[in-house]
mmCIF file of C-alpha atoms in Angstrom:
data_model
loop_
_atom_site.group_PDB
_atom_site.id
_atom_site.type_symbol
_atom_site.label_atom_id
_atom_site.label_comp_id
_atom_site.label_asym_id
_atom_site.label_seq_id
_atom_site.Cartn_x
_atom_site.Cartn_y
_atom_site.Cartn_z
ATOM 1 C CA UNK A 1 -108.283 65.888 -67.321
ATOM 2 C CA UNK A 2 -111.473 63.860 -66.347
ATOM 3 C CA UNK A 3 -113.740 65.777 -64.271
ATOM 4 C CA UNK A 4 -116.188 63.407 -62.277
ATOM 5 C CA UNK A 5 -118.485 66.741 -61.319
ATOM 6 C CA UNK A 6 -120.636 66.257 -58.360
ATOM 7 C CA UNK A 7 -121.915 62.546 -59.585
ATOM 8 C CA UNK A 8 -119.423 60.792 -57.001
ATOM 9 C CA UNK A 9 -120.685 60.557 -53.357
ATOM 10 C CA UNK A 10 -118.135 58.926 -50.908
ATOM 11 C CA UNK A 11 -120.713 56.729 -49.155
ATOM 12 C CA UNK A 12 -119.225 53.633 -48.883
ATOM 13 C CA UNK A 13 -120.654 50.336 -50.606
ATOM 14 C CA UNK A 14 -121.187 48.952 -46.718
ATOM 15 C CA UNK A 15 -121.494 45.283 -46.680
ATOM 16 C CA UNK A 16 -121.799 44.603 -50.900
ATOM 17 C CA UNK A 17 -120.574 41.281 -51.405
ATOM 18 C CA UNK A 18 -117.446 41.148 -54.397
ATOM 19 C CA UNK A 19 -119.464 38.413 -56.690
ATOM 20 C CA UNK A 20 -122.287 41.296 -56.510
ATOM 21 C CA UNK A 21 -120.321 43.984 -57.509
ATOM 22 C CA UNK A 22 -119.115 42.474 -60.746
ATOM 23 C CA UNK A 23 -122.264 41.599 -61.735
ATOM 24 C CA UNK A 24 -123.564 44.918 -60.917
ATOM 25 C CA UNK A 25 -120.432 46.258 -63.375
ATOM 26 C CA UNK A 26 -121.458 43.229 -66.194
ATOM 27 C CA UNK A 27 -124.679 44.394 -66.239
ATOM 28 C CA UNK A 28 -123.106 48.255 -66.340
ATOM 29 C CA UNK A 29 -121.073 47.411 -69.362
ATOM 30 C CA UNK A 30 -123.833 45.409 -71.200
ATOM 31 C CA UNK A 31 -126.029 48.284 -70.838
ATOM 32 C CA UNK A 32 -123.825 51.434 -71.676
ATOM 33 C CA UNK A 33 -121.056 50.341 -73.304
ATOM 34 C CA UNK A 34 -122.234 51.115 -76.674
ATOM 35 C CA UNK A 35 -123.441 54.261 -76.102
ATOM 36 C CA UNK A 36 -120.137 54.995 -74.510
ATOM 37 C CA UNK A 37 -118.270 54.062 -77.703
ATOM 38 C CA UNK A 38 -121.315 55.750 -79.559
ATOM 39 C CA UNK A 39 -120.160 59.197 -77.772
ATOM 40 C CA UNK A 40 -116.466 58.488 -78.543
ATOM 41 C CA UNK A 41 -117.049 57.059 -82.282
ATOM 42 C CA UNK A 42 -118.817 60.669 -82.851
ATOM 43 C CA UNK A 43 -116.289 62.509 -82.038
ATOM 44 C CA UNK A 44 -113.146 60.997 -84.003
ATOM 45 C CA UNK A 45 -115.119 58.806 -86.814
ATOM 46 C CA UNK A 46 -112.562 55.768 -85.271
ATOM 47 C CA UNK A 47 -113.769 52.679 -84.579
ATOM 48 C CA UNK A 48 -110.931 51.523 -82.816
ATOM 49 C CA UNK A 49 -110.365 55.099 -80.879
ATOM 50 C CA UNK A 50 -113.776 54.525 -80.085
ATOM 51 C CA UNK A 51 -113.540 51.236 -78.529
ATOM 52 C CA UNK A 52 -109.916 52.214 -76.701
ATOM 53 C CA UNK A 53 -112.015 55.518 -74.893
ATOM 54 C CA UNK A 54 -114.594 53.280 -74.052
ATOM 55 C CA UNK A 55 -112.914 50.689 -72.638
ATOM 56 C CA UNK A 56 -110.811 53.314 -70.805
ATOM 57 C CA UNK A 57 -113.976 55.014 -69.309
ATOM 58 C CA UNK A 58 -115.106 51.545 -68.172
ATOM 59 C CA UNK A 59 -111.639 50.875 -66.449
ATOM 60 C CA UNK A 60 -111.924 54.383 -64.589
ATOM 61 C CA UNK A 61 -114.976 53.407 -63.442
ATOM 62 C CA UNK A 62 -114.226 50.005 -61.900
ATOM 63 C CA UNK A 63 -111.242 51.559 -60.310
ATOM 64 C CA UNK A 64 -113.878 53.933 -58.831
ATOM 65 C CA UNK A 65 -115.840 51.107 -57.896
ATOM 66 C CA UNK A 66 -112.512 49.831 -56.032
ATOM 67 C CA UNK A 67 -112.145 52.542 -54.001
ATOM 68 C CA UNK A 68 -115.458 52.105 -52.763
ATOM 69 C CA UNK A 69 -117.194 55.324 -53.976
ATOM 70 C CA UNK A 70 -120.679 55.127 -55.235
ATOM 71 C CA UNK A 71 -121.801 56.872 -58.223
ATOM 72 C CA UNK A 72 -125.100 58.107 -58.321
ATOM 73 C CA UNK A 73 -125.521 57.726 -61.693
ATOM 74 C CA UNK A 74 -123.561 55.752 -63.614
ATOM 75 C CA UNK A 75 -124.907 56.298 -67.171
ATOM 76 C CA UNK A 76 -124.264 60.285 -66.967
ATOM 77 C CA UNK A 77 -121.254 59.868 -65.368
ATOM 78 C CA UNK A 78 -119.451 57.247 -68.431
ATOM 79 C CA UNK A 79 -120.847 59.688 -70.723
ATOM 80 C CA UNK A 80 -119.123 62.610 -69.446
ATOM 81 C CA UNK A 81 -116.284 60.594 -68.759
ATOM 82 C CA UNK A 82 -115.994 59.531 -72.260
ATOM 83 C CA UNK A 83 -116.564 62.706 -73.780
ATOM 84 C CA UNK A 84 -113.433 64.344 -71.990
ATOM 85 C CA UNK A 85 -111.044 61.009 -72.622
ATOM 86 C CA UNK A 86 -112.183 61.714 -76.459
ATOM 87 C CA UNK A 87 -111.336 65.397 -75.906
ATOM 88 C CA UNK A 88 -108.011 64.694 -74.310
ATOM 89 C CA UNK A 89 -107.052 62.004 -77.117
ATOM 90 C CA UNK A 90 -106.303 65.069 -79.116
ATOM 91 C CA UNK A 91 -103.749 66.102 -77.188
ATOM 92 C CA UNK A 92 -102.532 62.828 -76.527
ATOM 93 C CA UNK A 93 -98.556 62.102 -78.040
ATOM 94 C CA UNK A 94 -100.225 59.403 -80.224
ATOM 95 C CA UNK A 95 -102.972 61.652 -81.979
ATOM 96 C CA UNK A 96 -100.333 64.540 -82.609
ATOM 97 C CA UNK A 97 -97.637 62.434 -83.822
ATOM 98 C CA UNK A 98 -99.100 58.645 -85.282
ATOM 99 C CA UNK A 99 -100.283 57.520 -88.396
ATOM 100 C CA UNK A 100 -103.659 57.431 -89.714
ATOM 101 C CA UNK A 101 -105.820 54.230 -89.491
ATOM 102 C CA UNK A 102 -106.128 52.588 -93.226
ATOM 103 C CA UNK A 103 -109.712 53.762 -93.182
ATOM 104 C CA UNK A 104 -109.169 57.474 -92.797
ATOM 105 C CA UNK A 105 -106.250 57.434 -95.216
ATOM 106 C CA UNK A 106 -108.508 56.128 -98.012
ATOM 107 C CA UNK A 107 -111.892 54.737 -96.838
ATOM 108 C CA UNK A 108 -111.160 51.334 -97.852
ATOM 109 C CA UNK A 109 -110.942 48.331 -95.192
ATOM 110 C CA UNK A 110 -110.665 44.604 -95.515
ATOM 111 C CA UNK A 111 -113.788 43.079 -94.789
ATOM 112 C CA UNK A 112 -116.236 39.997 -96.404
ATOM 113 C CA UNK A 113 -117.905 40.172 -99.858
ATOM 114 C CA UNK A 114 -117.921 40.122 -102.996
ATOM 115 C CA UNK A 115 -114.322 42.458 -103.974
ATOM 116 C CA UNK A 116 -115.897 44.756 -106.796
ATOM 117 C CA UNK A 117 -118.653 45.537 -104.160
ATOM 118 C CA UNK A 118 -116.618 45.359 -100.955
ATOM 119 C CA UNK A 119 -114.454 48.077 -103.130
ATOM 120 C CA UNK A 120 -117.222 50.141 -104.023
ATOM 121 C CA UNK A 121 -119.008 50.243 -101.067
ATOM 122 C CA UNK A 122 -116.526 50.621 -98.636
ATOM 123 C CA UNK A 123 -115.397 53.449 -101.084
ATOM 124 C CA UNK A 124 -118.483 54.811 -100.474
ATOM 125 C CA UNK A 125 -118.355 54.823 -96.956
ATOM 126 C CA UNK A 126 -114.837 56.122 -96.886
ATOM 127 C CA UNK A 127 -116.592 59.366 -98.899
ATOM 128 C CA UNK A 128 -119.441 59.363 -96.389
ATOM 129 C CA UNK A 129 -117.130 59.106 -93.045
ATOM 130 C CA UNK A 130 -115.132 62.224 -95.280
ATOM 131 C CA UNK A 131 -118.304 64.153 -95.448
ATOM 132 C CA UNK A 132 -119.618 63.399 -91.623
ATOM 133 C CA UNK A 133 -116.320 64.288 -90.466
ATOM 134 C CA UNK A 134 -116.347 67.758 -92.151
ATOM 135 C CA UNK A 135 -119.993 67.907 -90.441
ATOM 136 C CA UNK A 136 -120.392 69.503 -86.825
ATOM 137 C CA UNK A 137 -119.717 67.486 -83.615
ATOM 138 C CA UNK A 138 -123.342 67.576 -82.459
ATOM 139 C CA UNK A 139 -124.971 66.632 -85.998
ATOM 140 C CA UNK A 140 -122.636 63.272 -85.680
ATOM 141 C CA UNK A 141 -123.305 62.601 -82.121
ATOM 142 C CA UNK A 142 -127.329 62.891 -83.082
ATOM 143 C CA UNK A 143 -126.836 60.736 -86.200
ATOM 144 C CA UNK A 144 -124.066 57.730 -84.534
ATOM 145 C CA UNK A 145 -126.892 57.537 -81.719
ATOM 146 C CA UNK A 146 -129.498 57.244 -84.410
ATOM 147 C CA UNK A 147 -128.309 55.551 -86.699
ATOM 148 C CA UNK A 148 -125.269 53.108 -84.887
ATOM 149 C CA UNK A 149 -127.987 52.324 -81.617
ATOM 150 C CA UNK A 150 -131.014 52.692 -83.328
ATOM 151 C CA UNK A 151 -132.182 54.807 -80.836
ATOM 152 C CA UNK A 152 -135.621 56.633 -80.734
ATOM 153 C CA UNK A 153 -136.048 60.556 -80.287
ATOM 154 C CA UNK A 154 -136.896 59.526 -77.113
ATOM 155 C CA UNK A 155 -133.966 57.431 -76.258
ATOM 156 C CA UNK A 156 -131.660 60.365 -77.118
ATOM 157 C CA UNK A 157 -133.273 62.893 -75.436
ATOM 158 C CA UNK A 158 -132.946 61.182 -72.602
ATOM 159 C CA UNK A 159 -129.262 59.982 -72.699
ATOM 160 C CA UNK A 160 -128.348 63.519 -74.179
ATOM 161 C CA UNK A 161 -130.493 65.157 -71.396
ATOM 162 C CA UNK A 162 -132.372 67.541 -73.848
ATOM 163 C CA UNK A 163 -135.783 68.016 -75.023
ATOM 164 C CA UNK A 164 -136.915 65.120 -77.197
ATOM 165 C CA UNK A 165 -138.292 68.485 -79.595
ATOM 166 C CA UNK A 166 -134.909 69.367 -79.915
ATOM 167 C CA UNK A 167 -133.935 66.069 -80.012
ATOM 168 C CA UNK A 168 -136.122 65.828 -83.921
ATOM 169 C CA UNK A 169 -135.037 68.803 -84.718
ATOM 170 C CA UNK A 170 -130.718 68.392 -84.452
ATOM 171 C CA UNK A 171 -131.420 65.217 -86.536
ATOM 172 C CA UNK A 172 -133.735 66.679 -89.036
ATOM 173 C CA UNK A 173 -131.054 69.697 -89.620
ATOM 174 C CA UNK A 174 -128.323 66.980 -89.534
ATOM 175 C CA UNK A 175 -129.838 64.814 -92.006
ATOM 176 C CA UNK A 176 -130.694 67.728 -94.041
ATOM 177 C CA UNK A 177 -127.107 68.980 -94.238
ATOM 178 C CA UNK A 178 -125.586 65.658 -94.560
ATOM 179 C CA UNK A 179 -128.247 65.250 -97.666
ATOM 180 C CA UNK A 180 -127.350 68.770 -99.323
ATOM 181 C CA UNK A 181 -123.187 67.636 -98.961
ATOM 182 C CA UNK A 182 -124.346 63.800 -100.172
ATOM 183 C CA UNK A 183 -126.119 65.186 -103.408
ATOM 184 C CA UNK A 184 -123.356 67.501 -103.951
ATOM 185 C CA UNK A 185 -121.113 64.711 -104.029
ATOM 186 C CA UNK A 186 -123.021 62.285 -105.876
ATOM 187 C CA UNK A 187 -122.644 59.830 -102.861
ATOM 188 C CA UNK A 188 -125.087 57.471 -101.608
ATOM 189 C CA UNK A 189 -127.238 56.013 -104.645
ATOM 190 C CA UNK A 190 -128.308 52.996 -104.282
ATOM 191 C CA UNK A 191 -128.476 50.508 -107.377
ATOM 192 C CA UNK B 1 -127.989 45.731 -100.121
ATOM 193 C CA UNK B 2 -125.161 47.715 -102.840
ATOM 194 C CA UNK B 3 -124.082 51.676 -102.696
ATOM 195 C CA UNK B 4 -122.690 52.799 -106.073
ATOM 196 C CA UNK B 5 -119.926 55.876 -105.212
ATOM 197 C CA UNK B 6 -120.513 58.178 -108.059
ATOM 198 C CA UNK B 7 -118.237 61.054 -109.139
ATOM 199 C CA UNK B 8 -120.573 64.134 -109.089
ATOM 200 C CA UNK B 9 -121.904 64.487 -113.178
ATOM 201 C CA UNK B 10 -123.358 67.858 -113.630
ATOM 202 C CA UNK B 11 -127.537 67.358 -114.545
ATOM 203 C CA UNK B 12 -127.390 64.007 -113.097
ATOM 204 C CA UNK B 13 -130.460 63.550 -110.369
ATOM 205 C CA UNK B 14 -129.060 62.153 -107.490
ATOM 206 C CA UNK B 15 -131.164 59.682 -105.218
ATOM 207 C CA UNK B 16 -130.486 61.385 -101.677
ATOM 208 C CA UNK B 17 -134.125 60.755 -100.666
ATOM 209 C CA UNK B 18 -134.807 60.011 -96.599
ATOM 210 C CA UNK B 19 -135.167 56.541 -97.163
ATOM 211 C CA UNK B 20 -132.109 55.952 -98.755
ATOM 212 C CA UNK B 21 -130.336 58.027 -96.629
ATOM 213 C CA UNK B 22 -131.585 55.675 -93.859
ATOM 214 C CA UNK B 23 -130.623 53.018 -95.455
ATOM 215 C CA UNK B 24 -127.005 54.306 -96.258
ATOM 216 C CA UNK B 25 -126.197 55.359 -92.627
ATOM 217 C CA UNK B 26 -127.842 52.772 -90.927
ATOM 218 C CA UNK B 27 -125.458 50.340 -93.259
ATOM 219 C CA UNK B 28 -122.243 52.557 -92.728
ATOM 220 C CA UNK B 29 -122.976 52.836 -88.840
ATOM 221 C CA UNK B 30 -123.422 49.487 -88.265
ATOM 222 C CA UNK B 31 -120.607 48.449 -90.556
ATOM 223 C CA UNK B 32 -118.209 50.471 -88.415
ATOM 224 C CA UNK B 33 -119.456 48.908 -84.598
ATOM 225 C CA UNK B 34 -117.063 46.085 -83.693
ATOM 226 C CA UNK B 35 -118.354 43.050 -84.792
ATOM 227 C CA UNK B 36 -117.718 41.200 -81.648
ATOM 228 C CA UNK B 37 -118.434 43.512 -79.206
ATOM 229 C CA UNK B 38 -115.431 43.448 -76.861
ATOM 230 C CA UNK B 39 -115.729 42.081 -73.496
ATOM 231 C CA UNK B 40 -114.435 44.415 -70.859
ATOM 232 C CA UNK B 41 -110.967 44.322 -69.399
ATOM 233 C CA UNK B 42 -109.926 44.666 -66.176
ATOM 234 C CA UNK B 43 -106.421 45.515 -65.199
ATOM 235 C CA UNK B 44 -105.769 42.764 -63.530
ATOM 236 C CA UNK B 45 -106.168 40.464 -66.515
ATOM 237 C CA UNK B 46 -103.774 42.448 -68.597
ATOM 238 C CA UNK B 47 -101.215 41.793 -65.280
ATOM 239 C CA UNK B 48 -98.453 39.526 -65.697
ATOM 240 C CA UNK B 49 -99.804 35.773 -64.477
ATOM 241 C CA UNK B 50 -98.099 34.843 -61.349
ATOM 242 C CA UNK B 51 -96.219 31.798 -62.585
ATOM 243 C CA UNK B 52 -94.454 33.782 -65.458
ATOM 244 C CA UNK B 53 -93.529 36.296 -62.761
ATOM 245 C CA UNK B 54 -92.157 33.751 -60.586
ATOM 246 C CA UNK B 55 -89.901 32.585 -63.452
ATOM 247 C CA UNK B 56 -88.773 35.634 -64.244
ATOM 248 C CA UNK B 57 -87.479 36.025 -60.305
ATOM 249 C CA UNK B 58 -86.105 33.331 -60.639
ATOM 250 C CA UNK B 59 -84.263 33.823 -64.292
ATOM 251 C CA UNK B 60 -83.040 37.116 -62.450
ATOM 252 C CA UNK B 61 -81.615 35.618 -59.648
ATOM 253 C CA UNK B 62 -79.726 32.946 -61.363
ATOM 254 C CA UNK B 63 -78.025 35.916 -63.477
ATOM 255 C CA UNK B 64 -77.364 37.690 -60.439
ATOM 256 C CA UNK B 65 -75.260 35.065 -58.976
ATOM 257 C CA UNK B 66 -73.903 34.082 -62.193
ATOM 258 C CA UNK B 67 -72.766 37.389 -62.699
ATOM 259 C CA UNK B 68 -71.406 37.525 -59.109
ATOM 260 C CA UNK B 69 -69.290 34.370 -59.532
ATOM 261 C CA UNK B 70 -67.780 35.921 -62.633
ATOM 262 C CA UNK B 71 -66.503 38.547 -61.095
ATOM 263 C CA UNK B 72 -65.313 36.364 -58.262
ATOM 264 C CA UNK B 73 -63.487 33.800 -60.473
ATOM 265 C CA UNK B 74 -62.352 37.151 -62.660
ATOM 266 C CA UNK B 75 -60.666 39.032 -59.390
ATOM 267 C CA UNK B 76 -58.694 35.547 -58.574
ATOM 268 C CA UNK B 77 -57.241 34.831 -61.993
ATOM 269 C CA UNK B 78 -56.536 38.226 -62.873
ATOM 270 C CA UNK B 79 -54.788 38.661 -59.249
ATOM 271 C CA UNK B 80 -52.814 34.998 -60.142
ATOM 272 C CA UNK B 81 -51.871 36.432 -63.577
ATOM 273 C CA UNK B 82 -50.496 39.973 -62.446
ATOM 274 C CA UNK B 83 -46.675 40.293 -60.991
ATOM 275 C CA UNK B 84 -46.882 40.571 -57.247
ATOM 276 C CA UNK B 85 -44.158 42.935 -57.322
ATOM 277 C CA UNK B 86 -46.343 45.610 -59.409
ATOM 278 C CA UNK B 87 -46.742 49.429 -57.866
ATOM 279 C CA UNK B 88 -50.330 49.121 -57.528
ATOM 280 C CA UNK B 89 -49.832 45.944 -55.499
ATOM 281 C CA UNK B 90 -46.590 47.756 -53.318
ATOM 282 C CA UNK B 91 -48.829 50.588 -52.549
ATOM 283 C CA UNK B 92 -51.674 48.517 -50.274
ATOM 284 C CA UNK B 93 -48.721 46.703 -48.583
ATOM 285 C CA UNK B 94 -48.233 46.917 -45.518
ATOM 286 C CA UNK B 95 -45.166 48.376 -45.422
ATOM 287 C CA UNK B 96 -46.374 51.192 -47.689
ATOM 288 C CA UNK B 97 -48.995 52.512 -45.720
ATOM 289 C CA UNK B 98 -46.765 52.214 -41.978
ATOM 290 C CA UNK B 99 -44.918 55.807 -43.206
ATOM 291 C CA UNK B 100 -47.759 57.620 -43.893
ATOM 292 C CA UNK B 101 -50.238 56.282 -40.872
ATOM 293 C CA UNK B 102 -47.363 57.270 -38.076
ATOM 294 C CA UNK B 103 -47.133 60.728 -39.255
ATOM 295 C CA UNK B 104 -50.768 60.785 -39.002
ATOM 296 C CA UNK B 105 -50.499 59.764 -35.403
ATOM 297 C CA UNK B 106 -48.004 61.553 -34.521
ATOM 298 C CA UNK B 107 -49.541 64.857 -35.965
ATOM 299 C CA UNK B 108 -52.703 63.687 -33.716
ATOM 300 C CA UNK B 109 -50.590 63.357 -30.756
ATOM 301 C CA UNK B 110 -49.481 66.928 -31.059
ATOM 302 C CA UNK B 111 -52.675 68.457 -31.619
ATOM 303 C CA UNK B 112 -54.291 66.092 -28.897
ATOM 304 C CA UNK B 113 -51.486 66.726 -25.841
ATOM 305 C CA UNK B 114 -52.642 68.442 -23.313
ATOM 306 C CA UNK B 115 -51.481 72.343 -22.602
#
């Protein structure tokens, strides 16, 4: 179940013209949309789960946006909104019951390149998504903002809503645990 | 840019250094984002477009009366093929329902006279 909190208001959008309120959403989905996807990506290592929550967080909040409620704060409210559809996916019929996407079955997906590199690194990724999935949901929330956005300490502190010194010090732990489990697997050197 | 997957070799020394490990998740982070970022969809794009609705009313309504004038054309040749004389015929005749509706009436005419 989504919970919207105390983010909606029901003031009416008196007198906003329609050509201004899709803009107003473009400019919404341009702005958050990857973070969205970054939130949902964290949590199931699925690029296509990811994109699927995301665009199903978006959807809720157009439809919110049709029924003429104003939300304060749009950015806080996708990202809680994504974080429970990515909870509820596990309970969803599809989760229990489907198949695996190629690239969780054995890390290796179809892309450009060169084969014998394509092969090897994708391997390698396929060992590294293994690892990070093994890893605590907060360490890859910390690292898919980092690392996926590019984001700053500052930029996460400020989507996550948490001290930027906490902020350095999840992704310092994270990227010291994800280091220990990489060297123990002999993943990640670079030739 | 090329990551060599190593199985783990005991005395080996491992390059897990930050910058590499930058370098490594920046690469598989961005390799896993779409490429083409989707564009948002509303769900009234994923509707039905209004003319194939329309010719799917219409598709439905043609089998509706087709179906209709089958059973139509089916009733009168089965009814032209079938004896007239048959018992399922004899009991809806006229005839066969007079008995049965006067003892109904007169029953009601008993039960209705006045005391």
């Amino acid at each position: 179940m989504v919970e919207t909190g105390n983010m909606n208001t029901s003031r009416p959008r008196v007198g906003r013209p329609q050509n201004s309120r899709h803009t107003d959403f473009e400019e919404l989905y341009r702005q958050y949309s990857r973070e969205v996807w970054a939130v949902a990506y964290a949590r199931w290592m699925n690029a296509d789960t990811a994109t699927d929550i995301m665009q199903e967080a978006f959807l809720r909040l157009w439809k919110q946006w049709g029924q003429h409620e104003e939300i304060r704060n749009p950015r806080a409210w996708l990202m809680r909104v994504s974080r429970n559809l990515a909870e509820d996916h596990a309970k969803s019929a599809f989760h229990r019951n489907g198949t695996q996407p190629p690239q969780t079955m054995n890390g290796v997906r179809a892309r450009g390149g060169q084969p014998l590199d394509s092969l090897e690194r994708q391997e390698t990724f396929g060992q590294l998504r293994k690892i990070l999935w093994r890893m605590a949901p907060v360490d890859r929330e910390i690292l898919t903002l980092r690392y996926a956005l590019d984001y700053e300490t500052d930029e996460i502190a400020e989507l996550l809503a948490i001290n930027p010194t906490a902020v350095h010090m999840r992704l310092s732990r994270a990227r010291q645990r994800l280091a220990e489990r990489l060297k123990a697997e002999g993943i990640g050197q670079l030739t | 840019m090329n990551f060599k997957p190593l199985i783990p070799v005991e005395g080996q020394n491992h390059d897990s250094s930050p910058d590499n490990l930058d370098v490594l998740l920046s690469a598989f982070f961005r390799s896993e984002m779409p490429s083409r970022w989707p564009a948002f969809q509303r769900s009234e794009q994923q509707a039905v477009p209004a003319g194939r609705r329309r010719s799917f009313l219409k598709r439905s309504r043609l089998a509706l009366a087709a179906s209709l004038a089958l059973l139509v054309g089916g009733y009168w040749v089965l009814s032209g093929a079938m004896p007239s004389q048959g018992p399922l015929i004899r009991l809806f005749k006229p005839e066969a329902k007079r008995p049965a509706l006067q003892q109904h009436n007169n029953q009601s005419a008993v039960h209705d006279a006045p005391r």
